[in-house]
PDB file of C-alpha atoms in Angstrom:
ATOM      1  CA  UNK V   1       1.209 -28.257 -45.592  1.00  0.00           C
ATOM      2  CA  UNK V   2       2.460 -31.346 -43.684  1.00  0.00           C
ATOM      3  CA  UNK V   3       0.914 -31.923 -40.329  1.00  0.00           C
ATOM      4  CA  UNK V   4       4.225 -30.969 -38.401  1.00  0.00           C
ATOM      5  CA  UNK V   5       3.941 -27.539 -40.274  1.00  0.00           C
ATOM      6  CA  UNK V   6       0.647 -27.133 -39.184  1.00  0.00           C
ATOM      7  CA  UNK V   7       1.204 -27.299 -35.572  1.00  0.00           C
ATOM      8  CA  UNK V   8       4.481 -24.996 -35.617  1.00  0.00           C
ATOM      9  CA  UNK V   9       2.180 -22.255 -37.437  1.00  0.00           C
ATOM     10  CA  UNK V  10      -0.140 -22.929 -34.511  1.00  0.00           C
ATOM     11  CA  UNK V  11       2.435 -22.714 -32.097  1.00  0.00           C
ATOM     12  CA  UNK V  12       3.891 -19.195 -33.640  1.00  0.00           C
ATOM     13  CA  UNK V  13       0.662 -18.320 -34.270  1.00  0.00           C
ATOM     14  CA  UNK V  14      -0.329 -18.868 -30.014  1.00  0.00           C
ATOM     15  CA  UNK V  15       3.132 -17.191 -28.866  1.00  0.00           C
ATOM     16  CA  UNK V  16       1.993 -13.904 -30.995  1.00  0.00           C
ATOM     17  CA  UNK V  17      -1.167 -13.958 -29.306  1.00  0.00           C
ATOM     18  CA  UNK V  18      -0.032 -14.357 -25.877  1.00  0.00           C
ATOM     19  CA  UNK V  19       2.574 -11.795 -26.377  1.00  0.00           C
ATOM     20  CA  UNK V  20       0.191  -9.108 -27.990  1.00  0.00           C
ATOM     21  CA  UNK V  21      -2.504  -9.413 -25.148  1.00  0.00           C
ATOM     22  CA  UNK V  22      -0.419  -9.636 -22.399  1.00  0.00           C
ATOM     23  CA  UNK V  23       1.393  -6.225 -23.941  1.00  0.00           C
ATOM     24  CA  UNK V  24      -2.364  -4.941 -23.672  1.00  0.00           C
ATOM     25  CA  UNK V  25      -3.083  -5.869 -20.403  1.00  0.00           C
ATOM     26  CA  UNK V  26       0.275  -4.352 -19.217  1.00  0.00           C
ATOM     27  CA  UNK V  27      -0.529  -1.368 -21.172  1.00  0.00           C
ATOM     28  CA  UNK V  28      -3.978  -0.379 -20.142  1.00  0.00           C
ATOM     29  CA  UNK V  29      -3.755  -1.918 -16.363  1.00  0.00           C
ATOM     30  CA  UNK V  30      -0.508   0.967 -16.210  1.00  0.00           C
ATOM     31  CA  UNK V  31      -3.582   3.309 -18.087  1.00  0.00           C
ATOM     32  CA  UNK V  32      -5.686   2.482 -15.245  1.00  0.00           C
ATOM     33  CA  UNK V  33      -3.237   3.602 -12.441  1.00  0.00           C
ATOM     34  CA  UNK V  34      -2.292   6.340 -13.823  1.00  0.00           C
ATOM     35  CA  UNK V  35      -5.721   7.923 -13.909  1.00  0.00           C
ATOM     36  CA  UNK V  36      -5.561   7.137 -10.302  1.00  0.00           C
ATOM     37  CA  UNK V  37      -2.255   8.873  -9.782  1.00  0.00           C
ATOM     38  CA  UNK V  38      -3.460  11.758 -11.763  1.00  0.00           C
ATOM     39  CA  UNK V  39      -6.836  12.200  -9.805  1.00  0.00           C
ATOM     40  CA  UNK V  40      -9.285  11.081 -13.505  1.00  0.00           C
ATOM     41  CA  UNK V  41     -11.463   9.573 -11.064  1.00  0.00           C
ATOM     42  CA  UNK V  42     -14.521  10.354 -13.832  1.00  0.00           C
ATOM     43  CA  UNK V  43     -12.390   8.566 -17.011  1.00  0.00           C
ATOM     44  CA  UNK V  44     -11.301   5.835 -14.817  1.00  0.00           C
ATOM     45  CA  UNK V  45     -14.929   5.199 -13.422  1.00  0.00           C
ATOM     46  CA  UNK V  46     -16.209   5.221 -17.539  1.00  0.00           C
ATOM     47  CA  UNK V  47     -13.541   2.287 -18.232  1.00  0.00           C
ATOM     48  CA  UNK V  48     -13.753   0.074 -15.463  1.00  0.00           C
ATOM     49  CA  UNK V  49     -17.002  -1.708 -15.786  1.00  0.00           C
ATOM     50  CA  UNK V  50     -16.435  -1.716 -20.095  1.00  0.00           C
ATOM     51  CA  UNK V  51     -16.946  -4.849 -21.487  1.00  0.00           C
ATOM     52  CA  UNK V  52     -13.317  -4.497 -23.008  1.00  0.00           C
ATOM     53  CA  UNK V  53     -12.295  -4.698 -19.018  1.00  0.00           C
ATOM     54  CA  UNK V  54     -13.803  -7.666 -18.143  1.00  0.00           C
ATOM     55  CA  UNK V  55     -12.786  -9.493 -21.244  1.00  0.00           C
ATOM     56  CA  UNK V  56      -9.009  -8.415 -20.934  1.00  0.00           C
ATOM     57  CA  UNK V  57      -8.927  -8.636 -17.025  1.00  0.00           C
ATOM     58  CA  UNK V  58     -10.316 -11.549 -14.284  1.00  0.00           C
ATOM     59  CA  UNK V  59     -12.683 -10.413 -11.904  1.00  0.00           C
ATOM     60  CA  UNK V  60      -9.477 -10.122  -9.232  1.00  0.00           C
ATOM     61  CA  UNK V  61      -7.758  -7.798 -10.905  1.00  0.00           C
ATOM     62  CA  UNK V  62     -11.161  -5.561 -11.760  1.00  0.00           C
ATOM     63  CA  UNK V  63     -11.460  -5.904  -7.717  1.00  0.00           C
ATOM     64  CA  UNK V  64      -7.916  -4.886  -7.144  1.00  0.00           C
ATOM     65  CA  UNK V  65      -8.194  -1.510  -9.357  1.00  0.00           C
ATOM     66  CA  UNK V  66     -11.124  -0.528  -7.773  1.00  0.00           C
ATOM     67  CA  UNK V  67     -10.204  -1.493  -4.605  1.00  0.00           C
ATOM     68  CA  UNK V  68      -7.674   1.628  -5.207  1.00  0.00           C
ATOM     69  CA  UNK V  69      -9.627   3.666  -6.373  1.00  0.00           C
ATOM     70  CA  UNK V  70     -11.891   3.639  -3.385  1.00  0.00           C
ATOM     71  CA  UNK V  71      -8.801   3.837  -1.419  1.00  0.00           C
ATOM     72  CA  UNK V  72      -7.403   7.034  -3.316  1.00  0.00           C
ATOM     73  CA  UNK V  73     -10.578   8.433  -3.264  1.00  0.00           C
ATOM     74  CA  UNK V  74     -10.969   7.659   0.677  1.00  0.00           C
ATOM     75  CA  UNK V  75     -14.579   6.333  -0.061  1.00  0.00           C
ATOM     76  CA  UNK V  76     -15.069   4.065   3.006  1.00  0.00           C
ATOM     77  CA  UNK V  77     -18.631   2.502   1.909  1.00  0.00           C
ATOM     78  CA  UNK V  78     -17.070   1.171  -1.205  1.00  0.00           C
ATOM     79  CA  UNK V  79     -13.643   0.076  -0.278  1.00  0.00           C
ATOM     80  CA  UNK V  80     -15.406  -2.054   2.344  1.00  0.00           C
ATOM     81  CA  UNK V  81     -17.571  -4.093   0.152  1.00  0.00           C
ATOM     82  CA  UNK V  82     -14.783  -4.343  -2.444  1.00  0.00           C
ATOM     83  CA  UNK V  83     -12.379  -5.666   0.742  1.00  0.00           C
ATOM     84  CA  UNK V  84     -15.416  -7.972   1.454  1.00  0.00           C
ATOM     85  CA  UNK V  85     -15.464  -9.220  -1.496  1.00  0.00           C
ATOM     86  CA  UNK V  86     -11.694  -9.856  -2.003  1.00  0.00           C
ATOM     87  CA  UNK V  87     -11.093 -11.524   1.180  1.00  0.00           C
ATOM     88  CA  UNK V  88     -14.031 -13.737   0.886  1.00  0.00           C
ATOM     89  CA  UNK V  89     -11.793 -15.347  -2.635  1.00  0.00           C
ATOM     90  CA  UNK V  90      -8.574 -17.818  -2.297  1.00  0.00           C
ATOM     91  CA  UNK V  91      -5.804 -15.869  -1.612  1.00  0.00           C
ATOM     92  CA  UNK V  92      -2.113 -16.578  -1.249  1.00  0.00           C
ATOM     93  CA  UNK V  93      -0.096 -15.376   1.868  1.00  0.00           C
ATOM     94  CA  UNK V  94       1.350 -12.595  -0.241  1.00  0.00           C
ATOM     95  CA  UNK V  95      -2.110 -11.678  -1.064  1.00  0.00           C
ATOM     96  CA  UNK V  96      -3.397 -11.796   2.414  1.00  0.00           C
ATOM     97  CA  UNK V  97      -0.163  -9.492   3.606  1.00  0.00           C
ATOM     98  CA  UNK V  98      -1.501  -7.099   0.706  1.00  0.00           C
ATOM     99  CA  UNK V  99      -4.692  -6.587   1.047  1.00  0.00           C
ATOM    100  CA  UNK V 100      -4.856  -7.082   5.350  1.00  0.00           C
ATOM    101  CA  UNK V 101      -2.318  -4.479   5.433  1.00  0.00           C
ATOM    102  CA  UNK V 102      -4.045  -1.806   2.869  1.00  0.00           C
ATOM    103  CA  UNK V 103      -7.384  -2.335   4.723  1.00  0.00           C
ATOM    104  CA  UNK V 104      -5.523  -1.876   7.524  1.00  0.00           C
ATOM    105  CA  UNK V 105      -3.948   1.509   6.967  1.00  0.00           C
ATOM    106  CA  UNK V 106      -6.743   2.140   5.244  1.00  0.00           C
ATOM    107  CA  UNK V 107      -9.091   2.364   8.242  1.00  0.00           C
ATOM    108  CA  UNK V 108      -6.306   3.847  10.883  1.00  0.00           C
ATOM    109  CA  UNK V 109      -6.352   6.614   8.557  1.00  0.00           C
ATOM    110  CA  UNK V 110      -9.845   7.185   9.183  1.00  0.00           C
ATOM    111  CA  UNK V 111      -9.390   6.435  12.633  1.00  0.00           C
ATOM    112  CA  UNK V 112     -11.682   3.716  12.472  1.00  0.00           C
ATOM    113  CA  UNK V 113     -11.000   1.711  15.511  1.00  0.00           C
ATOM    114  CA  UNK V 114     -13.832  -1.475  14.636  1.00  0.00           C
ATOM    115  CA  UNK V 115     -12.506  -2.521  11.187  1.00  0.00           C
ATOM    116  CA  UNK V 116      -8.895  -1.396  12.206  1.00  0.00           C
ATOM    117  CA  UNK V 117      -9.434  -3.804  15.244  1.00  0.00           C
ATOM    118  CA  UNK V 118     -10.682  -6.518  12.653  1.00  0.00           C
ATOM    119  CA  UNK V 119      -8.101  -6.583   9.959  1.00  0.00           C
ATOM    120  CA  UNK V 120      -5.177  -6.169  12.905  1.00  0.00           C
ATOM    121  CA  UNK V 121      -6.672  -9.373  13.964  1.00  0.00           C
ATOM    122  CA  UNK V 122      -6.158 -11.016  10.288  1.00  0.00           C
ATOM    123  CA  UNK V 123      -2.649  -9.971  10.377  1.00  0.00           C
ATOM    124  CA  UNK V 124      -1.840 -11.694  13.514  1.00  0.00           C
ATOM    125  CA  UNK V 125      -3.061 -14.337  11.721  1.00  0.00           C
ATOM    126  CA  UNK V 126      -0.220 -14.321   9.654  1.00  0.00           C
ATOM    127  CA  UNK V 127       3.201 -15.629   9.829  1.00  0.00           C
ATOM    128  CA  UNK V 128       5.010 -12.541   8.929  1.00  0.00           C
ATOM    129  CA  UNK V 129       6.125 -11.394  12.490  1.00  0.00           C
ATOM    130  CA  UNK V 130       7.751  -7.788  11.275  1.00  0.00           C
ATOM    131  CA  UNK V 131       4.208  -7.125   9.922  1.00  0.00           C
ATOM    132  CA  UNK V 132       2.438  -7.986  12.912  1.00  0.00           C
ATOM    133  CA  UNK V 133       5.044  -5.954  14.751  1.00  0.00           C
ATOM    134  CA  UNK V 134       4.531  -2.566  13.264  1.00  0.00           C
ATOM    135  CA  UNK V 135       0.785  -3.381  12.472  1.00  0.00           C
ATOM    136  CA  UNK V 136       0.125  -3.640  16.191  1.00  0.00           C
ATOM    137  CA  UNK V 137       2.621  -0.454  16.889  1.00  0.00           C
ATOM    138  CA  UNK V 138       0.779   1.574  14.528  1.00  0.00           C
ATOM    139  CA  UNK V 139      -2.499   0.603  16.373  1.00  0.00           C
ATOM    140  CA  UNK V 140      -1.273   1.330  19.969  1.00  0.00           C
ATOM    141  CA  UNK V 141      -0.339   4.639  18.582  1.00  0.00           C
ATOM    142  CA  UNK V 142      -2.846   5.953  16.186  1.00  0.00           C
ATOM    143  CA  UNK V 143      -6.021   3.945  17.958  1.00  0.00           C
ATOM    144  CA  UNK V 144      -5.359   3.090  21.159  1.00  0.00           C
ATOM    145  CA  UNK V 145      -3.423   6.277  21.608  1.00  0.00           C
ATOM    146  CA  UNK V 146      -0.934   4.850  24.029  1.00  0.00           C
ATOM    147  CA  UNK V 147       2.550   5.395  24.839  1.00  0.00           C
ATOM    148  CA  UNK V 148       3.597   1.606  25.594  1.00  0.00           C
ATOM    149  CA  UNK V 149       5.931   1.845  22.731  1.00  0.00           C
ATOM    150  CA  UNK V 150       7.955   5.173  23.351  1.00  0.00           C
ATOM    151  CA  UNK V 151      10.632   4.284  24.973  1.00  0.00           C
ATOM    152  CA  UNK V 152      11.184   0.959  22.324  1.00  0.00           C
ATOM    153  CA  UNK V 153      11.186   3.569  19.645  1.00  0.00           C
ATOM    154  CA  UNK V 154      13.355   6.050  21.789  1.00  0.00           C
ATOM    155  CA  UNK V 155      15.782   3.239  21.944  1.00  0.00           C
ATOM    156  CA  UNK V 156      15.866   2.522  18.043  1.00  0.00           C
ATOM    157  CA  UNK V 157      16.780   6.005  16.823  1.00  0.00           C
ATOM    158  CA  UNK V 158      19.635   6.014  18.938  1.00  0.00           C
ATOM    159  CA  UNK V 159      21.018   3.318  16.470  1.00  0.00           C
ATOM    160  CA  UNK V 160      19.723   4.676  13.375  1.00  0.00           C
ATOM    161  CA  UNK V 161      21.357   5.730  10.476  1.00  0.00           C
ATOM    162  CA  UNK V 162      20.216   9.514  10.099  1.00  0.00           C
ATOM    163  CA  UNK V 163      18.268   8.734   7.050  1.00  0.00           C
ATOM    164  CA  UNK V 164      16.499   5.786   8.529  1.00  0.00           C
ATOM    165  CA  UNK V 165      15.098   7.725  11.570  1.00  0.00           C
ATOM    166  CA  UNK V 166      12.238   9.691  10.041  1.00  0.00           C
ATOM    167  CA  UNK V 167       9.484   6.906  10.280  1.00  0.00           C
ATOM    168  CA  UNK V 168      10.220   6.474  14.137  1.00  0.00           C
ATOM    169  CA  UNK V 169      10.742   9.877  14.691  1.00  0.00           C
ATOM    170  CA  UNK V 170       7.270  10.754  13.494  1.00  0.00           C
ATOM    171  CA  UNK V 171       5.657   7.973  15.477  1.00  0.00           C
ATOM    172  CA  UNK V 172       7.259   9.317  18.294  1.00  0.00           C
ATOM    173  CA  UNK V 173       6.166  13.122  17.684  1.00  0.00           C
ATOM    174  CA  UNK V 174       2.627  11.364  17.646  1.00  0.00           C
ATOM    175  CA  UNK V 175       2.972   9.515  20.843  1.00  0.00           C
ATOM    176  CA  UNK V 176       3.980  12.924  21.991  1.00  0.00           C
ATOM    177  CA  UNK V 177       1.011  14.202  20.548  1.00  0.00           C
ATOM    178  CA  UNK V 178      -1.616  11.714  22.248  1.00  0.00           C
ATOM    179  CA  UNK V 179      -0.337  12.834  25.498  1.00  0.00           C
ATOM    180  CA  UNK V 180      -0.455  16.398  24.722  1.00  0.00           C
ATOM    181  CA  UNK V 181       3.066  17.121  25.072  1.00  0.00           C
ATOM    182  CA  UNK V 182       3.707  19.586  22.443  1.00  0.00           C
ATOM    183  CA  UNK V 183       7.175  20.619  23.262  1.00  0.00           C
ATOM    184  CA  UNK V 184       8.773  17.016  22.585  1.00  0.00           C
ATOM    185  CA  UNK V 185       6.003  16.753  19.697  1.00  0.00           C
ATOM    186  CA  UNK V 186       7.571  19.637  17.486  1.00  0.00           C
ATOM    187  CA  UNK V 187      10.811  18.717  18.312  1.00  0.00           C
ATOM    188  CA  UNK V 188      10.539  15.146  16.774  1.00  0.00           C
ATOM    189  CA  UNK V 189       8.482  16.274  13.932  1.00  0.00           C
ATOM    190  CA  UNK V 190      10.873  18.432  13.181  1.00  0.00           C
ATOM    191  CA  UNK V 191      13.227  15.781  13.176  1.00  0.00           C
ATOM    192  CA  UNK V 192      11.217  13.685  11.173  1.00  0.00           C
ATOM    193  CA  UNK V 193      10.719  16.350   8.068  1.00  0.00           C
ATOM    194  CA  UNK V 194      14.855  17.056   8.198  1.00  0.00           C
ATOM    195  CA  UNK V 195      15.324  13.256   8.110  1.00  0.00           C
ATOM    196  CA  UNK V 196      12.928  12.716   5.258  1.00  0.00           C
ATOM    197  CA  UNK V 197      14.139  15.319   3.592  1.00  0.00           C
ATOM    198  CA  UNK V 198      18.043  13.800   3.589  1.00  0.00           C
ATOM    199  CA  UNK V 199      16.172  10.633   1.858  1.00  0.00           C
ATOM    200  CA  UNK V 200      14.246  12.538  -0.708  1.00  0.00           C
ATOM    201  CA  UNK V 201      17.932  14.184  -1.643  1.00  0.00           C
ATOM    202  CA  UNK V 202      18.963  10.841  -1.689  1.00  0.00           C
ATOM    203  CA  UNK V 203      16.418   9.398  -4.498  1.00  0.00           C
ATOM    204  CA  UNK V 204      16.544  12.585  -6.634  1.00  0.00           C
ATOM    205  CA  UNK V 205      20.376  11.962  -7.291  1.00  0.00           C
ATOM    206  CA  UNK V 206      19.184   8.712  -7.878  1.00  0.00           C
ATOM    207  CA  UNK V 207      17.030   9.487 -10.377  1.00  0.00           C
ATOM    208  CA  UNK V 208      18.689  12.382 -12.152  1.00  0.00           C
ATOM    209  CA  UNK V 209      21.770   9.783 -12.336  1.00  0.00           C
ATOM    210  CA  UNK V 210      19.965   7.279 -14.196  1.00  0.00           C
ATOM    211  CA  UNK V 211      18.511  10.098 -16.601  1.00  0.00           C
ATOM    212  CA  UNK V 212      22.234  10.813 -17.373  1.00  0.00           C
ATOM    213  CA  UNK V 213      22.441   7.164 -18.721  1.00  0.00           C
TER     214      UNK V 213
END
């Protein structure tokens, strides 16, 4: 075999590879999630520390798994020392966004108004102005418990699209909420659930439609 030969076999030979572990690591990282999605917290916790893991996967990616599954599994000790550890790496703007805005719902949820505080204040950081918008209206709401944005949001479902009210509709039944109101609360989450609901129609007859294909 001529040396020419010898490097096209190596080149095939390369391509194959490439293709067959990169059709593993698509394979097992969609494994992974979905024994998140389907709540195998135990199976998922056996796999991701296996040698196999590390060896298929970069330390980023092990970090970003179970970075979710301390998120799914709401345990606040670990997701914070996995966040730590993330944002401590070179990340891209896209990664920042990601990761800032996770940690950020993350800890809203929980009502935790110190680390909320602290990744709101790495998203202002950013240049993405729509997600420093509604990252700092979701704070005013769900933290500070304020009403400075009612009568913005008020103003926006008035030109909404029926199915595109639901999200402002339920972060006005909130605001509503914080100040005790609970006439105007059940009235716009009831509003909220009917507008959802039109958009959940919506995506079924998407998906039964592209069944049918």
């Amino acid at each position: 075999m001529d040396f020419m030969k010898v490097i096209a076999v190596a080149v095939v030979v390369a391509l194959v590879m490439f293709t067959v572990i990169n059709t593993l690591k698509t394979t097992t990282y969609r494994k992974m999630v979905s024994l998140l999605e389907n709540g195998s917290f135990e199976e998922f916790h056996s796999k991701i520390d296996s040698r196999f893991m590390k060896t298929l996967f970069p330390k980023s990616a092990i970090l970003d798994l179970k970075l979710n599954a301390a998120l799914v599994e709401q345990k606040k000790k670990e997701a914070t020392a996995i966040l730590e550890q993330i944002c401590a790496m070179p990340l891209t703007t896209p990664q920042k966004e990601n990761y800032y805005m996770k940690a950020f719902n993350f800890y809203v949820g929980l009502e935790d108004a110190r680390n909320s505080k602290k990744y709101l204040s790495l998203i202002n950081e950013l240049p993405n102005e729509r997600m420093k918008f509604e990252a700092n209206r979701v704070y005013n709401i769900f933290i500070l418990k304020n009403d400075k944005d009612l009568k913005d949001l008020l103003e926006e479902v008035e030109n909404m699209e029926d199915r595109e009210k639901g999200v402002n509709e339920y972060l006005i039944s909130v605001i509503y909420k914080n100040k005790k109101d609970r006439e105007n609360q059940k009235k716009y989450a009831e509003l909220s659930r009917q507008h959802f609901a039109l958009v959940d129609a919506d995506t079924a007859e998407k998906i039964e439609k592209e069944q049918k294909k």
